[in-house]
XYZ file of N, CA, C and O in Angstrom:
668
model
N 94.702 60.965 109.922
C 93.816 59.897 109.491
C 94.619 58.784 108.827
O 94.387 57.606 109.088
N 95.584 59.182 107.969
C 96.433 58.201 107.302
C 97.187 57.361 108.328
O 97.224 56.128 108.231
N 97.802 58.018 109.312
C 98.555 57.287 110.336
C 97.647 56.371 111.146
O 98.041 55.259 111.500
N 96.462 56.832 111.436
C 95.499 56.008 112.176
C 95.205 54.726 111.395
O 95.274 53.626 111.941
N 94.900 54.887 110.104
C 94.586 53.725 109.273
C 95.789 52.806 109.117
O 95.656 51.584 109.174
N 96.982 53.388 108.914
C 98.193 52.583 108.749
C 98.496 51.748 109.989
O 99.119 50.700 109.902
N 98.053 52.220 111.146
C 98.306 51.512 112.399
C 97.110 50.689 112.865
O 97.020 50.309 114.028
N 96.175 50.438 111.948
C 95.065 49.537 112.247
C 93.899 50.175 112.968
O 93.012 49.473 113.456
N 93.866 51.492 113.038
C 92.772 52.167 113.730
C 91.563 52.348 112.839
O 91.668 52.411 111.612
N 90.405 52.370 113.451
C 89.176 52.680 112.733
C 89.010 54.185 112.703
O 89.147 54.846 113.726
N 88.717 54.740 111.555
C 88.566 56.187 111.405
C 87.133 56.518 111.047
O 86.571 55.917 110.123
N 86.565 57.429 111.774
C 85.219 57.893 111.475
C 85.169 59.388 111.773
O 84.435 59.844 112.643
N 85.990 60.142 111.063
C 86.095 61.574 111.292
C 84.850 62.295 110.785
O 84.239 61.881 109.798
N 84.505 63.365 111.442
C 83.432 64.238 110.989
C 84.097 65.408 110.279
O 84.849 66.161 110.884
N 83.848 65.516 109.008
C 84.487 66.560 108.208
C 83.640 67.819 108.200
O 82.420 67.759 108.038
N 84.305 68.946 108.369
C 83.636 70.241 108.298
C 83.717 70.759 106.866
O 84.720 70.550 106.182
N 82.672 71.437 106.431
C 82.645 71.975 105.073
C 83.588 73.154 104.914
O 84.109 73.407 103.839
N 83.797 73.905 106.002
C 84.726 75.024 105.941
C 85.343 75.243 107.315
O 84.835 74.774 108.324
N 86.443 75.963 107.309
C 87.152 76.215 108.559
C 88.364 75.319 108.676
O 88.527 74.355 107.936
N 89.225 75.684 109.602
C 90.474 74.963 109.800
C 90.574 74.502 111.231
O 90.018 75.107 112.142
N 91.356 73.480 111.420
C 91.675 73.049 112.765
C 92.407 74.186 113.472
O 93.107 74.962 112.838
N 92.224 74.272 114.750
C 92.856 75.350 115.507
C 94.367 75.206 115.489
O 94.899 74.113 115.545
N 95.044 76.335 115.416
C 96.506 76.351 115.441
C 96.947 76.956 116.769
O 96.436 77.994 117.190
N 97.879 76.301 117.433
C 98.386 76.757 118.723
C 99.886 76.984 118.620
O 100.572 76.284 117.894
N 100.344 77.950 119.393
C 101.774 78.229 119.413
C 102.184 78.478 120.862
O 101.467 79.137 121.616
N 103.314 77.938 121.256
C 103.876 78.174 122.586
C 105.176 78.941 122.417
O 106.013 78.580 121.587
N 105.338 80.000 123.196
C 106.561 80.789 123.180
C 107.246 80.549 124.517
O 106.715 80.902 125.562
N 108.406 79.914 124.476
C 109.135 79.614 125.705
C 110.183 80.694 125.949
O 111.020 80.978 125.097
N 110.089 81.290 127.099
C 111.052 82.293 127.546
C 111.118 82.139 129.059
O 110.889 81.052 129.570
N 111.398 83.216 129.787
C 111.370 83.107 131.249
C 110.003 82.642 131.712
O 109.877 81.880 132.660
N 108.974 83.112 131.033
C 107.622 82.658 131.321
C 107.011 82.211 130.005
O 107.099 82.907 128.995
N 106.389 81.024 129.997
C 105.818 80.497 128.766
C 104.549 81.254 128.410
O 103.749 81.601 129.275
N 104.362 81.515 127.123
C 103.165 82.186 126.633
C 102.500 81.281 125.605
O 103.167 80.720 124.741
N 101.186 81.137 125.698
C 100.435 80.332 124.737
C 99.601 81.260 123.874
O 98.944 82.174 124.368
N 99.643 81.024 122.577
C 98.810 81.750 121.630
C 97.946 80.694 120.942
O 98.470 79.838 120.227
N 96.644 80.722 121.220
C 95.742 79.702 120.704
C 94.757 80.304 119.722
O 94.079 81.280 120.037
N 94.655 79.709 118.538
C 93.684 80.145 117.551
C 92.275 79.799 117.982
O 92.055 78.983 118.874
N 91.295 80.434 117.336
C 89.891 80.245 117.712
C 89.332 78.882 117.365
O 88.458 78.383 118.040
N 89.762 78.296 116.304
C 89.177 77.044 115.861
C 87.987 77.295 114.961
O 87.513 78.423 114.827
N 87.487 76.244 114.345
C 86.414 76.393 113.368
C 85.041 76.586 114.015
O 84.839 76.280 115.182
N 84.108 77.069 113.214
C 82.703 77.111 113.614
C 82.158 75.703 113.402
O 82.358 75.102 112.344
N 81.502 75.168 114.415
C 80.941 73.817 114.326
C 79.436 73.939 114.075
O 78.691 74.361 114.958
N 78.966 73.586 112.875
C 77.531 73.668 112.596
C 76.732 72.682 113.457
O 77.252 71.637 113.870
N 75.472 72.992 113.704
C 74.626 72.146 114.560
C 74.511 70.723 114.035
O 74.504 69.775 114.820
N 74.450 70.549 112.716
C 74.318 69.194 112.181
C 75.573 68.360 112.455
O 75.486 67.157 112.693
N 76.746 68.999 112.462
C 77.985 68.270 112.747
C 78.076 67.931 114.235
O 78.564 66.861 114.607
N 77.582 68.835 115.084
C 77.551 68.548 116.522
C 76.597 67.386 116.795
O 76.908 66.496 117.587
N 75.459 67.355 116.120
C 74.520 66.236 116.268
C 75.175 64.925 115.836
O 75.000 63.896 116.476
N 75.932 64.992 114.754
C 76.642 63.807 114.260
C 77.648 63.318 115.304
O 77.770 62.113 115.549
N 78.372 64.256 115.929
C 79.323 63.889 116.978
C 78.603 63.225 118.148
O 79.038 62.184 118.648
N 77.502 63.808 118.580
C 76.776 63.243 119.720
C 76.246 61.843 119.377
O 76.236 60.960 120.237
N 75.857 61.636 118.136
C 75.387 60.314 117.700
C 76.537 59.303 117.786
O 76.345 58.172 118.225
N 77.744 59.715 117.373
C 78.903 58.829 117.483
C 79.201 58.497 118.943
O 79.511 57.353 119.277
N 79.105 59.497 119.789
C 79.368 59.271 121.216
C 78.333 58.317 121.802
O 78.665 57.422 122.576
N 77.077 58.483 121.416
C 76.019 57.597 121.904
C 76.243 56.153 121.469
O 75.769 55.231 122.115
N 76.962 55.954 120.368
C 77.199 54.603 119.845
C 78.328 53.872 120.566
O 78.567 52.697 120.300
N 79.032 54.537 121.484
C 80.103 53.872 122.220
C 79.537 52.708 123.017
O 78.415 52.758 123.520
N 80.330 51.655 123.146
C 79.902 50.456 123.852
C 80.542 50.378 125.231
O 81.592 50.982 125.480
N 79.938 49.597 126.086
C 80.481 49.358 127.416
C 81.934 48.924 127.290
O 82.269 48.086 126.462
N 82.811 49.543 128.089
C 84.234 49.224 128.059
C 85.038 50.110 127.131
O 86.259 50.069 127.161
N 84.367 50.904 126.289
C 85.079 51.842 125.427
C 85.638 52.985 126.268
O 85.213 53.210 127.403
N 86.581 53.706 125.693
C 87.174 54.865 126.353
C 86.948 56.088 125.483
O 87.224 56.065 124.289
N 86.451 57.149 126.095
C 86.226 58.425 125.424
C 87.194 59.441 126.007
O 87.223 59.646 127.219
N 88.006 60.055 125.145
C 88.971 61.059 125.584
C 88.475 62.429 125.139
O 88.207 62.646 123.956
N 88.346 63.343 126.092
C 88.003 64.734 125.823
C 89.223 65.553 126.194
O 89.619 65.585 127.356
N 89.833 66.199 125.207
C 91.105 66.865 125.459
C 91.117 68.262 124.861
O 90.649 68.476 123.745
N 91.656 69.184 125.626
C 91.846 70.547 125.149
C 90.626 71.410 125.341
O 89.634 71.024 125.951
N 90.723 72.607 124.798
C 89.610 73.541 124.880
C 88.596 73.193 123.796
O 88.839 72.334 122.945
N 87.462 73.852 123.843
C 86.429 73.627 122.836
C 86.259 74.895 122.014
O 86.525 75.996 122.498
N 85.828 74.758 120.762
C 85.613 75.958 119.949
C 84.611 76.901 120.620
O 83.655 76.457 121.268
N 84.815 78.177 120.442
C 83.960 79.181 121.087
C 82.519 79.127 120.609
O 81.634 79.669 121.263
N 82.254 78.457 119.499
C 80.891 78.360 118.994
C 80.086 77.257 119.668
O 78.892 77.138 119.436
N 80.744 76.446 120.496
C 80.045 75.387 121.227
C 79.722 75.867 122.637
O 80.399 76.750 123.171
N 78.715 75.264 123.267
C 78.394 75.646 124.647
C 79.587 75.421 125.572
O 80.319 74.439 125.423
N 79.784 76.317 126.521
C 80.905 76.221 127.452
C 80.859 74.992 128.335
O 81.865 74.619 128.935
N 79.706 74.341 128.425
C 79.576 73.135 129.248
C 79.525 71.867 128.388
O 78.997 70.848 128.806
N 80.113 71.935 127.213
C 80.059 70.811 126.273
C 80.582 69.517 126.893
O 79.953 68.462 126.774
N 81.738 69.557 127.546
C 82.293 68.346 128.158
C 81.356 67.826 129.248
O 81.157 66.613 129.392
N 80.787 68.734 130.006
C 79.856 68.339 131.060
C 78.627 67.649 130.458
O 78.176 66.619 130.968
N 78.099 68.188 129.370
C 76.953 67.562 128.702
C 77.292 66.147 128.250
O 76.490 65.218 128.405
N 78.485 65.991 127.704
C 78.902 64.681 127.212
C 79.056 63.701 128.375
O 78.556 62.571 128.318
N 79.726 64.105 129.447
C 79.917 63.190 130.575
C 78.604 62.849 131.260
O 78.435 61.733 131.756
N 77.689 63.775 131.277
C 76.371 63.494 131.855
C 75.698 62.361 131.074
O 75.089 61.472 131.658
N 75.848 62.360 129.748
C 75.285 61.297 128.913
C 75.986 59.958 129.154
O 75.401 58.901 128.956
N 77.257 59.986 129.545
C 78.044 58.773 129.733
C 77.940 58.223 131.156
O 78.379 57.113 131.428
N 77.343 58.996 132.051
C 77.431 58.737 133.488
C 77.126 57.299 133.900
O 77.822 56.734 134.725
N 76.126 56.667 133.362
C 75.740 55.324 133.804
C 75.943 54.272 132.714
O 75.347 53.210 132.757
N 76.831 54.554 131.771
C 76.990 53.673 130.619
C 78.242 52.806 130.677
O 78.510 52.073 129.739
N 79.034 52.866 131.715
C 80.258 52.065 131.843
C 81.232 52.337 130.697
O 81.862 51.420 130.167
N 81.333 53.619 130.338
C 82.306 54.090 129.354
C 83.396 54.798 130.153
O 83.096 55.652 130.979
N 84.653 54.406 129.957
C 85.747 55.113 130.628
C 85.893 56.482 129.980
O 85.988 56.582 128.757
N 85.942 57.513 130.788
C 86.131 58.859 130.256
C 87.432 59.438 130.794
O 87.757 59.310 131.972
N 88.175 60.057 129.889
C 89.448 60.700 130.207
C 89.308 62.158 129.821
O 88.861 62.472 128.715
N 89.657 63.066 130.746
C 89.529 64.492 130.460
C 90.871 65.183 130.706
O 91.434 65.096 131.792
N 91.344 65.848 129.677
C 92.562 66.661 129.750
C 92.146 68.068 129.329
O 92.119 68.384 128.143
N 91.764 68.860 130.297
C 91.274 70.218 130.032
C 91.678 71.107 131.202
O 92.278 70.636 132.175
N 91.319 72.372 131.116
C 91.682 73.316 132.173
C 90.444 74.029 132.705
O 89.374 73.975 132.106
N 90.640 74.699 133.831
C 89.626 75.579 134.389
C 88.268 74.923 134.561
O 88.158 73.770 134.973
N 87.213 75.689 134.213
C 85.853 75.201 134.393
C 85.538 73.976 133.545
O 84.730 73.142 133.938
N 86.168 73.864 132.372
C 85.941 72.670 131.545
C 86.278 71.411 132.334
O 85.559 70.417 132.264
N 87.357 71.455 133.097
C 87.756 70.315 133.919
C 86.948 70.276 135.215
O 86.385 69.238 135.571
N 86.891 71.375 135.910
C 86.216 71.437 137.209
C 84.785 70.893 137.127
O 84.332 70.149 137.989
N 84.067 71.253 136.071
C 82.649 70.907 135.975
C 82.379 69.453 135.612
O 81.246 69.006 135.708
N 83.398 68.704 135.201
C 83.176 67.290 134.880
C 83.574 66.356 136.014
O 83.219 65.179 135.990
N 84.271 66.853 136.990
C 84.782 65.992 138.057
C 83.658 65.265 138.787
O 83.794 64.098 139.151
N 82.527 65.912 138.952
C 81.399 65.294 139.650
C 80.855 64.068 138.908
O 80.182 63.223 139.509
N 81.171 63.931 137.621
C 80.711 62.789 136.831
C 81.673 61.603 136.897
O 81.537 60.648 136.142
N 82.609 61.681 137.823
C 83.544 60.604 138.120
C 84.307 60.090 136.894
O 84.276 58.900 136.571
N 85.004 60.985 136.191
C 85.792 60.512 135.045
C 86.837 59.495 135.495
O 87.365 59.577 136.609
N 87.117 58.559 134.612
C 88.108 57.523 134.909
C 89.475 58.141 135.173
O 90.194 57.725 136.072
N 89.843 59.157 134.376
C 91.146 59.796 134.519
C 91.031 61.260 134.135
O 90.374 61.590 133.148
N 91.667 62.111 134.933
C 91.850 63.506 134.539
C 93.341 63.792 134.547
O 94.104 63.150 135.262
N 93.772 64.763 133.693
C 95.200 64.998 133.552
C 95.534 66.493 133.537
O 95.860 67.057 132.506
N 95.451 67.126 134.698
C 95.941 68.511 134.735
C 97.463 68.523 134.864
O 98.055 67.545 135.329
N 98.089 69.619 134.451
C 99.490 69.770 134.823
C 99.519 70.473 136.187
O 98.479 70.869 136.713
N 100.691 70.603 136.783
C 100.734 71.136 138.150
C 100.313 72.600 138.212
O 99.761 73.036 139.227
N 100.506 73.368 137.147
C 100.030 74.752 137.133
C 98.505 74.788 137.099
O 97.862 75.542 137.835
N 97.924 73.954 136.226
C 96.458 73.892 136.115
C 95.826 73.399 137.409
O 94.768 73.878 137.812
N 96.493 72.455 138.068
C 96.003 71.954 139.348
C 95.931 73.089 140.361
O 94.919 73.266 141.041
N 96.979 73.880 140.450
C 96.968 75.023 141.358
C 95.886 76.025 140.996
O 95.188 76.547 141.874
N 95.728 76.287 139.705
C 94.705 77.236 139.251
C 93.305 76.802 139.657
O 92.459 77.636 139.987
N 93.044 75.490 139.651
C 91.723 74.988 140.052
C 91.380 75.383 141.483
O 90.216 75.556 141.822
N 92.418 75.521 142.299
C 92.200 75.853 143.709
C 92.625 77.278 144.049
O 92.621 77.668 145.212
N 93.035 78.044 143.038
C 93.413 79.442 143.251
C 94.705 79.628 144.022
O 94.851 80.612 144.749
N 95.636 78.684 143.860
C 96.913 78.769 144.579
C 98.067 78.405 143.643
O 97.853 77.901 142.549
N 99.279 78.629 144.108
C 100.480 78.181 143.417
C 101.059 77.027 144.231
O 101.258 77.156 145.437
N 101.294 75.905 143.567
C 101.829 74.729 144.242
C 103.350 74.733 144.113
O 103.883 74.986 143.039
N 104.028 74.434 145.235
C 105.493 74.536 145.261
C 106.217 73.214 145.461
O 107.399 73.121 145.191
N 105.536 72.198 145.962
C 106.248 70.962 146.298
C 105.454 69.747 145.851
O 104.251 69.822 145.596
N 106.146 68.622 145.793
C 105.487 67.357 145.448
C 104.377 67.047 146.441
O 103.312 66.573 146.049
N 104.612 67.294 147.721
C 103.595 66.976 148.727
C 102.350 67.847 148.544
O 101.224 67.369 148.701
N 102.531 69.120 148.178
C 101.373 69.984 147.909
C 100.626 69.501 146.668
O 99.389 69.449 146.662
N 101.375 69.133 145.639
C 100.748 68.644 144.409
C 99.938 67.384 144.708
O 98.790 67.258 144.290
N 100.515 66.470 145.473
C 99.792 65.248 145.817
C 98.555 65.552 146.644
O 97.483 64.994 146.414
N 98.667 66.445 147.610
C 97.522 66.782 148.460
C 96.365 67.353 147.632
O 95.200 66.977 147.834
N 96.675 68.232 146.694
C 95.607 68.829 145.893
C 95.084 67.866 144.822
O 93.901 67.914 144.470
N 95.914 66.973 144.337
C 95.439 65.936 143.420
C 94.463 65.014 144.158
O 93.447 64.599 143.602
N 94.756 64.729 145.423
C 93.831 63.908 146.224
C 92.506 64.635 146.442
O 91.444 64.010 146.497
N 92.543 65.961 146.546
C 91.295 66.730 146.662
C 90.422 66.523 145.420
O 89.200 66.456 145.511
N 91.069 66.428 144.242
C 90.307 66.166 143.025
C 89.640 64.796 143.089
O 88.514 64.619 142.620
N 90.324 63.842 143.702
C 89.707 62.526 143.887
C 88.523 62.616 144.859
O 87.487 62.009 144.630
N 88.681 63.393 145.912
C 87.577 63.576 146.851
C 86.373 64.218 146.163
O 85.228 63.957 146.521
N 86.634 65.031 145.161
C 85.570 65.705 144.418
C 84.924 64.776 143.383
O 83.866 65.092 142.853
N 85.567 63.635 143.073
C 84.955 62.679 142.158
C 85.868 62.036 141.139
O 85.531 60.989 140.584
N 87.012 62.636 140.820
C 87.915 62.034 139.837
C 88.427 60.700 140.370
O 88.829 60.606 141.524
N 88.406 59.672 139.543
C 88.841 58.353 140.009
C 90.357 58.231 140.006
O 90.950 57.734 140.969
N 91.000 58.613 138.926
C 92.453 58.572 138.803
C 92.909 59.956 138.361
O 92.257 60.587 137.525
N 94.009 60.433 138.928
C 94.514 61.763 138.596
C 95.978 61.633 138.184
O 96.791 61.104 138.938
N 96.289 62.110 136.983
C 97.654 62.131 136.487
C 98.064 63.588 136.361
O 97.480 64.335 135.582
N 99.043 63.998 137.165
C 99.512 65.382 137.150
C 100.871 65.413 136.475
O 101.826 64.803 136.962
N 100.952 66.115 135.343
C 102.249 66.269 134.689
C 102.954 67.470 135.311
O 102.330 68.463 135.654
N 104.273 67.333 135.482
C 105.042 68.367 136.182
C 106.290 68.761 135.394
O 107.328 69.055 135.977
N 106.201 68.733 134.071
C 107.342 69.135 133.248
C 108.570 68.302 133.554
O 108.506 67.073 133.644
N 109.687 68.969 133.754
C 110.960 68.291 134.011
C 110.959 67.515 135.323
O 111.803 66.643 135.534
N 110.001 67.805 136.213
C 109.918 67.098 137.495
C 109.227 65.744 137.379
O 109.140 65.016 138.354
N 108.690 65.416 136.198
C 108.049 64.117 136.000
C 106.541 64.191 136.095
O 105.926 65.179 135.699
N 105.957 63.134 136.640
C 104.502 63.031 136.766
C 104.151 62.404 138.094
O 104.962 61.728 138.704
N 102.904 62.617 138.490
C 102.348 61.964 139.667
C 101.043 61.316 139.243
O 100.193 61.983 138.642
N 100.895 60.026 139.519
C 99.644 59.321 139.247
C 99.056 58.869 140.569
O 99.704 58.160 141.336
N 97.820 59.282 140.832
C 97.057 58.790 141.975
C 95.965 57.885 141.436
O 95.160 58.308 140.597
N 95.947 56.643 141.886
C 94.972 55.680 141.386
C 93.761 55.631 142.303
O 93.817 56.043 143.470
N 92.674 55.098 141.754
C 91.442 55.041 142.530
C 91.536 54.103 143.739
O 90.708 54.168 144.628
N 92.568 53.266 143.783
C 92.767 52.421 144.964
C 93.785 53.053 145.920
O 94.405 52.365 146.717
N 93.953 54.373 145.830
C 94.728 55.199 146.769
C 96.242 55.033 146.651
O 96.976 55.466 147.531
N 96.732 54.429 145.572
C 98.170 54.333 145.382
C 98.697 55.575 144.677
O 97.987 56.197 143.906
N 99.944 55.895 144.944
C 100.603 57.039 144.298
C 101.868 56.541 143.611
O 102.648 55.787 144.190
N 102.062 56.978 142.379
C 103.256 56.636 141.605
C 103.897 57.895 141.098
O 103.225 58.823 140.700
């Protein structure tokens, strides 16, 4: 919050009365392992407050939904939010995995950002080459995503734009 304010950002955080932000740990070895904490319990009044803030977004604003959601929230939380944004001319960016990502694609998010492992998981395969990654990223566009940014670790990134360009 301090850094946001110091850099000229507007802050309107919703404070929880109890609980902590989720703590995540990555263990890098031959195979990476992720250990993710549960996150806080989100009371209904705080969720209502969040939805009110989202409803207040104006045309041309950008809403970023990133990461997993606390287990106390509905599993389709991102989908509920994008459904509310569908005809409001709000740019939506989603950086999530599995069903959280899959279920929002139909709402035509402005940008989605899977990594190449997550991209393969969406289709139940392992991707081995740049051409395979591009082909499956284009499938996400066919499903509704407007722009797809696939991070590939040390191999870089692939951006597919809604005007069919690849970078």
